[in-house]
Amino acid sequence: MDVGRLVARSMRRYRDRIALDGPEGASTFGRTGSRVMQLARGLRALGLETGDRVLDLQSNQNTYIETDLGISTAGLCRVALNYRLHPTDWVRIATDCTPKVLILDAKFWDEAEGVRAMVDHVIVINGGAGGADGAAPYERFLENQSTEPLLLNVDPDALVSLNYSSGTTGNPKGAIRTHRNRMASLHNIVT
């Protein structure tokens, strides 16, 4: 079992039940799962390969869950940037992890200028700067992709995320998390 299969199963079993309820409103498992699959397919369509890093810079909102699950489903490595860190820390983290894509909320557009210059692709959530400087608006990025489950054979020991510390004893350091770790954590939550 991996994240993609878990999402696909939830899409089938709980299609009409509420999965997320945030500032943007409620979303069912069917809708959320479809958007997760669209994001995963879109990221793969960019030419990303298993283990490639994707930076994710946003606050607490429904798309945070979509990107977390979508990046994992695509077999990629998610690097969440803490929006409370200084932009120079974001650049330091990006330099360390060598990302290919940045997904960010438009409200962080200006502060993320240094990080935007370090990636091949930028995807912008919540409009604003979408389309500027070659950035793809998130909704447009999703709309051209299939909602069918993307079921890859993900190596359980492949990276699913690099979680950077707050840097209390120096610069932030990346803690490795594998797909196996993630699934064990999810299993412990639901059992």
mmCIF file of C-alpha atoms in Angstrom:
data_model
loop_
_atom_site.group_PDB
_atom_site.id
_atom_site.type_symbol
_atom_site.label_atom_id
_atom_site.label_comp_id
_atom_site.label_asym_id
_atom_site.label_seq_id
_atom_site.Cartn_x
_atom_site.Cartn_y
_atom_site.Cartn_z
ATOM 1 C CA MET A 1 0.000 0.000 0.000
ATOM 2 C CA ASP A 2 1.212 3.495 -0.813
ATOM 3 C CA VAL A 3 -0.304 6.977 -0.685
ATOM 4 C CA GLY A 4 -1.669 6.818 -4.248
ATOM 5 C CA ARG A 5 -3.485 3.555 -3.582
ATOM 6 C CA LEU A 6 -4.779 4.861 -0.261
ATOM 7 C CA VAL A 7 -6.203 7.959 -1.984
ATOM 8 C CA ALA A 8 -7.705 5.852 -4.809
ATOM 9 C CA ARG A 9 -9.355 3.524 -2.287
ATOM 10 C CA SER A 10 -10.783 6.453 -0.314
ATOM 11 C CA MET A 11 -12.118 7.981 -3.552
ATOM 12 C CA ARG A 12 -14.058 4.760 -4.203
ATOM 13 C CA ARG A 13 -15.222 3.927 -0.687
ATOM 14 C CA TYR A 14 -16.105 7.372 0.616
ATOM 15 C CA ARG A 15 -16.746 9.313 -2.604
ATOM 16 C CA ASP A 16 -19.598 11.455 -1.245
ATOM 17 C CA ARG A 17 -18.353 11.928 2.314
ATOM 18 C CA ILE A 18 -16.668 15.152 3.409
ATOM 19 C CA ALA A 19 -12.875 14.818 3.429
ATOM 20 C CA LEU A 20 -11.854 18.446 3.946
ATOM 21 C CA ASP A 21 -13.609 21.449 5.375
ATOM 22 C CA GLY A 22 -11.560 24.611 5.364
ATOM 23 C CA PRO A 23 -11.689 28.296 4.524
ATOM 24 C CA GLU A 24 -12.445 27.424 0.892
ATOM 25 C CA GLY A 25 -15.408 25.257 1.878
ATOM 26 C CA ALA A 26 -16.012 21.528 2.095
ATOM 27 C CA SER A 27 -14.689 18.940 -0.348
ATOM 28 C CA THR A 28 -15.676 15.277 -0.611
ATOM 29 C CA PHE A 29 -13.259 12.360 -0.794
ATOM 30 C CA GLY A 30 -14.228 11.976 -4.458
ATOM 31 C CA ARG A 31 -13.453 15.583 -5.354
ATOM 32 C CA THR A 32 -10.329 15.787 -3.199
ATOM 33 C CA GLY A 33 -9.015 12.488 -4.557
ATOM 34 C CA SER A 34 -9.682 13.574 -8.133
ATOM 35 C CA ARG A 35 -7.707 16.776 -7.591
ATOM 36 C CA VAL A 36 -4.873 14.829 -5.947
ATOM 37 C CA MET A 37 -4.695 12.559 -9.013
ATOM 38 C CA GLN A 38 -4.797 15.544 -11.384
ATOM 39 C CA LEU A 39 -1.892 17.158 -9.556
ATOM 40 C CA ALA A 40 0.111 13.914 -9.509
ATOM 41 C CA ARG A 41 -0.438 13.424 -13.251
ATOM 42 C CA GLY A 42 0.381 17.067 -13.983
ATOM 43 C CA LEU A 43 3.665 16.882 -12.079
ATOM 44 C CA ARG A 44 4.644 13.705 -13.930
ATOM 45 C CA ALA A 45 3.674 15.366 -17.227
ATOM 46 C CA LEU A 46 6.302 18.033 -16.490
ATOM 47 C CA GLY A 47 8.885 15.275 -16.851
ATOM 48 C CA LEU A 48 9.549 14.835 -13.150
ATOM 49 C CA GLU A 49 10.970 11.502 -12.093
ATOM 50 C CA THR A 50 10.682 9.495 -8.901
ATOM 51 C CA GLY A 51 12.432 11.259 -6.046
ATOM 52 C CA ASP A 52 12.534 14.716 -7.657
ATOM 53 C CA ARG A 53 11.936 17.457 -5.102
ATOM 54 C CA VAL A 54 8.879 19.716 -5.089
ATOM 55 C CA LEU A 55 8.810 22.765 -2.803
ATOM 56 C CA ASP A 56 5.428 23.545 -1.244
ATOM 57 C CA LEU A 57 4.870 27.010 0.258
ATOM 58 C CA GLN A 58 1.395 27.703 1.597
ATOM 59 C CA SER A 59 -0.497 28.094 4.831
ATOM 60 C CA ASN A 60 -3.321 25.993 6.267
ATOM 61 C CA GLN A 61 -5.863 25.493 3.471
ATOM 62 C CA ASN A 62 -7.446 22.652 1.498
ATOM 63 C CA THR A 63 -4.802 22.785 -1.219
ATOM 64 C CA TYR A 64 -2.152 21.976 1.404
ATOM 65 C CA ILE A 65 -3.649 18.477 1.715
ATOM 66 C CA GLU A 66 -4.044 18.151 -2.070
ATOM 67 C CA THR A 67 -0.406 19.012 -2.716
ATOM 68 C CA ASP A 68 0.860 16.817 0.112
ATOM 69 C CA LEU A 69 -1.009 13.777 -1.217
ATOM 70 C CA GLY A 70 -0.505 14.636 -4.905
ATOM 71 C CA ILE A 71 3.266 14.964 -4.633
ATOM 72 C CA SER A 72 3.423 11.648 -2.734
ATOM 73 C CA THR A 73 1.113 9.914 -5.214
ATOM 74 C CA ALA A 74 3.415 10.998 -8.054
ATOM 75 C CA GLY A 75 6.355 9.309 -6.307
ATOM 76 C CA LEU A 76 8.051 12.649 -5.752
ATOM 77 C CA CYS A 77 9.630 14.150 -2.644
ATOM 78 C CA ARG A 78 7.744 16.991 -0.967
ATOM 79 C CA VAL A 79 9.696 19.731 0.764
ATOM 80 C CA ALA A 80 7.278 21.910 2.715
ATOM 81 C CA LEU A 81 8.628 25.404 3.276
ATOM 82 C CA ASN A 82 7.542 26.883 6.578
ATOM 83 C CA TYR A 83 5.965 30.218 5.686
ATOM 84 C CA ARG A 84 7.153 31.607 9.032
ATOM 85 C CA LEU A 85 10.809 31.236 8.047
ATOM 86 C CA HIS A 86 12.698 34.110 6.484
ATOM 87 C CA PRO A 87 12.991 33.968 2.662
ATOM 88 C CA THR A 88 16.770 33.524 3.011
ATOM 89 C CA ASP A 89 16.031 30.263 4.854
ATOM 90 C CA TRP A 90 13.804 29.170 1.966
ATOM 91 C CA VAL A 91 16.701 29.802 -0.418
ATOM 92 C CA ARG A 92 19.077 27.871 1.851
ATOM 93 C CA ILE A 93 16.653 24.920 1.942
ATOM 94 C CA ALA A 94 16.162 25.040 -1.830
ATOM 95 C CA THR A 95 19.923 25.120 -2.359
ATOM 96 C CA ASP A 96 20.248 22.034 -0.169
ATOM 97 C CA CYS A 97 17.456 19.956 -1.714
ATOM 98 C CA THR A 98 17.720 21.042 -5.414
ATOM 99 C CA PRO A 99 13.987 21.214 -6.259
ATOM 100 C CA LYS A 100 12.496 21.122 -9.753
ATOM 101 C CA VAL A 101 9.099 22.690 -8.925
ATOM 102 C CA LEU A 102 7.712 25.280 -6.525
ATOM 103 C CA ILE A 103 4.025 25.233 -5.611
ATOM 104 C CA LEU A 104 3.110 28.375 -3.689
ATOM 105 C CA ASP A 105 0.207 30.455 -2.539
ATOM 106 C CA ALA A 106 0.109 33.776 -4.402
ATOM 107 C CA LYS A 107 0.376 35.675 -1.111
ATOM 108 C CA PHE A 108 4.015 34.510 -0.878
ATOM 109 C CA TRP A 109 4.871 35.471 -4.470
ATOM 110 C CA ASP A 110 7.068 38.490 -3.725
ATOM 111 C CA GLU A 111 8.878 36.958 -0.743
ATOM 112 C CA ALA A 112 9.626 33.791 -2.738
ATOM 113 C CA GLU A 113 11.431 35.580 -5.574
ATOM 114 C CA GLY A 114 14.773 33.960 -4.686
ATOM 115 C CA VAL A 115 13.292 30.467 -4.591
ATOM 116 C CA ARG A 116 11.290 31.003 -7.793
ATOM 117 C CA ALA A 117 14.553 31.662 -9.618
ATOM 118 C CA MET A 118 15.914 28.276 -8.513
ATOM 119 C CA VAL A 119 13.263 25.972 -10.004
ATOM 120 C CA ASP A 120 12.190 24.915 -13.489
ATOM 121 C CA HIS A 121 8.441 25.245 -12.866
ATOM 122 C CA VAL A 122 6.254 27.431 -10.627
ATOM 123 C CA ILE A 123 2.604 26.652 -9.855
ATOM 124 C CA VAL A 124 0.587 29.408 -8.153
ATOM 125 C CA ILE A 125 -2.401 28.784 -5.891
ATOM 126 C CA ASN A 126 -5.136 31.423 -5.455
ATOM 127 C CA GLY A 127 -4.608 33.417 -8.625
ATOM 128 C CA GLY A 128 -2.791 36.649 -8.128
ATOM 129 C CA ALA A 129 0.475 36.261 -9.966
ATOM 130 C CA GLY A 130 -0.699 33.178 -11.870
ATOM 131 C CA GLY A 131 0.644 33.270 -15.388
ATOM 132 C CA ALA A 132 3.250 35.898 -14.543
ATOM 133 C CA ASP A 133 6.866 34.996 -15.245
ATOM 134 C CA GLY A 134 5.797 31.673 -16.765
ATOM 135 C CA ALA A 135 4.025 30.480 -13.608
ATOM 136 C CA ALA A 136 1.074 28.123 -14.041
ATOM 137 C CA PRO A 137 -2.142 28.899 -12.146
ATOM 138 C CA TYR A 138 -2.950 25.870 -9.960
ATOM 139 C CA GLU A 139 -6.530 25.412 -11.181
ATOM 140 C CA ARG A 140 -5.459 25.594 -14.829
ATOM 141 C CA PHE A 141 -2.614 23.164 -14.102
ATOM 142 C CA LEU A 142 -5.133 20.635 -12.756
ATOM 143 C CA GLU A 143 -7.905 21.047 -15.321
ATOM 144 C CA ASN A 144 -6.085 19.386 -18.224
ATOM 145 C CA GLN A 145 -5.235 16.223 -16.288
ATOM 146 C CA SER A 146 -7.178 12.999 -15.864
ATOM 147 C CA THR A 147 -8.865 12.291 -12.539
ATOM 148 C CA GLU A 148 -8.208 8.563 -12.926
ATOM 149 C CA PRO A 149 -6.009 7.100 -10.189
ATOM 150 C CA LEU A 150 -2.285 7.205 -10.879
ATOM 151 C CA LEU A 151 -0.992 3.955 -9.416
ATOM 152 C CA LEU A 152 2.788 3.795 -9.585
ATOM 153 C CA ASN A 153 5.027 1.092 -8.182
ATOM 154 C CA VAL A 154 6.619 3.247 -5.514
ATOM 155 C CA ASP A 155 9.693 1.895 -3.737
ATOM 156 C CA PRO A 156 8.759 1.884 -0.032
ATOM 157 C CA ASP A 157 12.256 3.116 0.826
ATOM 158 C CA ALA A 158 12.149 6.056 -1.606
ATOM 159 C CA LEU A 159 11.917 9.577 -0.207
ATOM 160 C CA VAL A 160 8.417 10.928 0.304
ATOM 161 C CA SER A 161 9.494 14.110 2.087
ATOM 162 C CA LEU A 162 12.390 16.115 3.406
ATOM 163 C CA ASN A 163 11.262 17.873 6.565
ATOM 164 C CA TYR A 164 13.536 20.737 7.511
ATOM 165 C CA SER A 165 14.045 21.533 11.171
ATOM 166 C CA SER A 166 13.566 24.991 12.581
ATOM 167 C CA GLY A 167 17.320 25.404 12.819
ATOM 168 C CA THR A 168 17.492 26.116 16.548
ATOM 169 C CA THR A 169 21.133 24.965 16.661
ATOM 170 C CA GLY A 170 22.102 26.405 13.296
ATOM 171 C CA ASN A 171 20.674 26.313 9.811
ATOM 172 C CA PRO A 172 17.627 24.117 9.089
ATOM 173 C CA LYS A 173 18.514 20.487 8.367
ATOM 174 C CA GLY A 174 16.492 18.043 6.279
ATOM 175 C CA ALA A 175 15.090 14.961 8.006
ATOM 176 C CA ILE A 176 14.431 12.126 5.560
ATOM 177 C CA ARG A 177 11.055 10.403 5.481
ATOM 178 C CA THR A 178 10.307 7.424 3.245
ATOM 179 C CA HIS A 179 7.051 6.104 1.809
ATOM 180 C CA ARG A 180 7.318 3.193 4.266
ATOM 181 C CA ASN A 181 7.621 5.657 7.199
ATOM 182 C CA ARG A 182 4.626 7.607 5.959
ATOM 183 C CA MET A 183 2.401 4.577 5.538
ATOM 184 C CA ALA A 184 3.389 3.272 8.990
ATOM 185 C CA SER A 185 2.452 6.647 10.494
ATOM 186 C CA LEU A 186 -0.894 6.675 8.677
ATOM 187 C CA HIS A 187 -1.567 3.101 9.776
ATOM 188 C CA ASN A 188 -0.894 4.047 13.401
ATOM 189 C CA ILE A 189 -3.284 6.989 13.149
ATOM 190 C CA VAL A 190 -6.220 4.956 11.856
ATOM 191 C CA THR A 191 -5.765 1.802 13.943
#
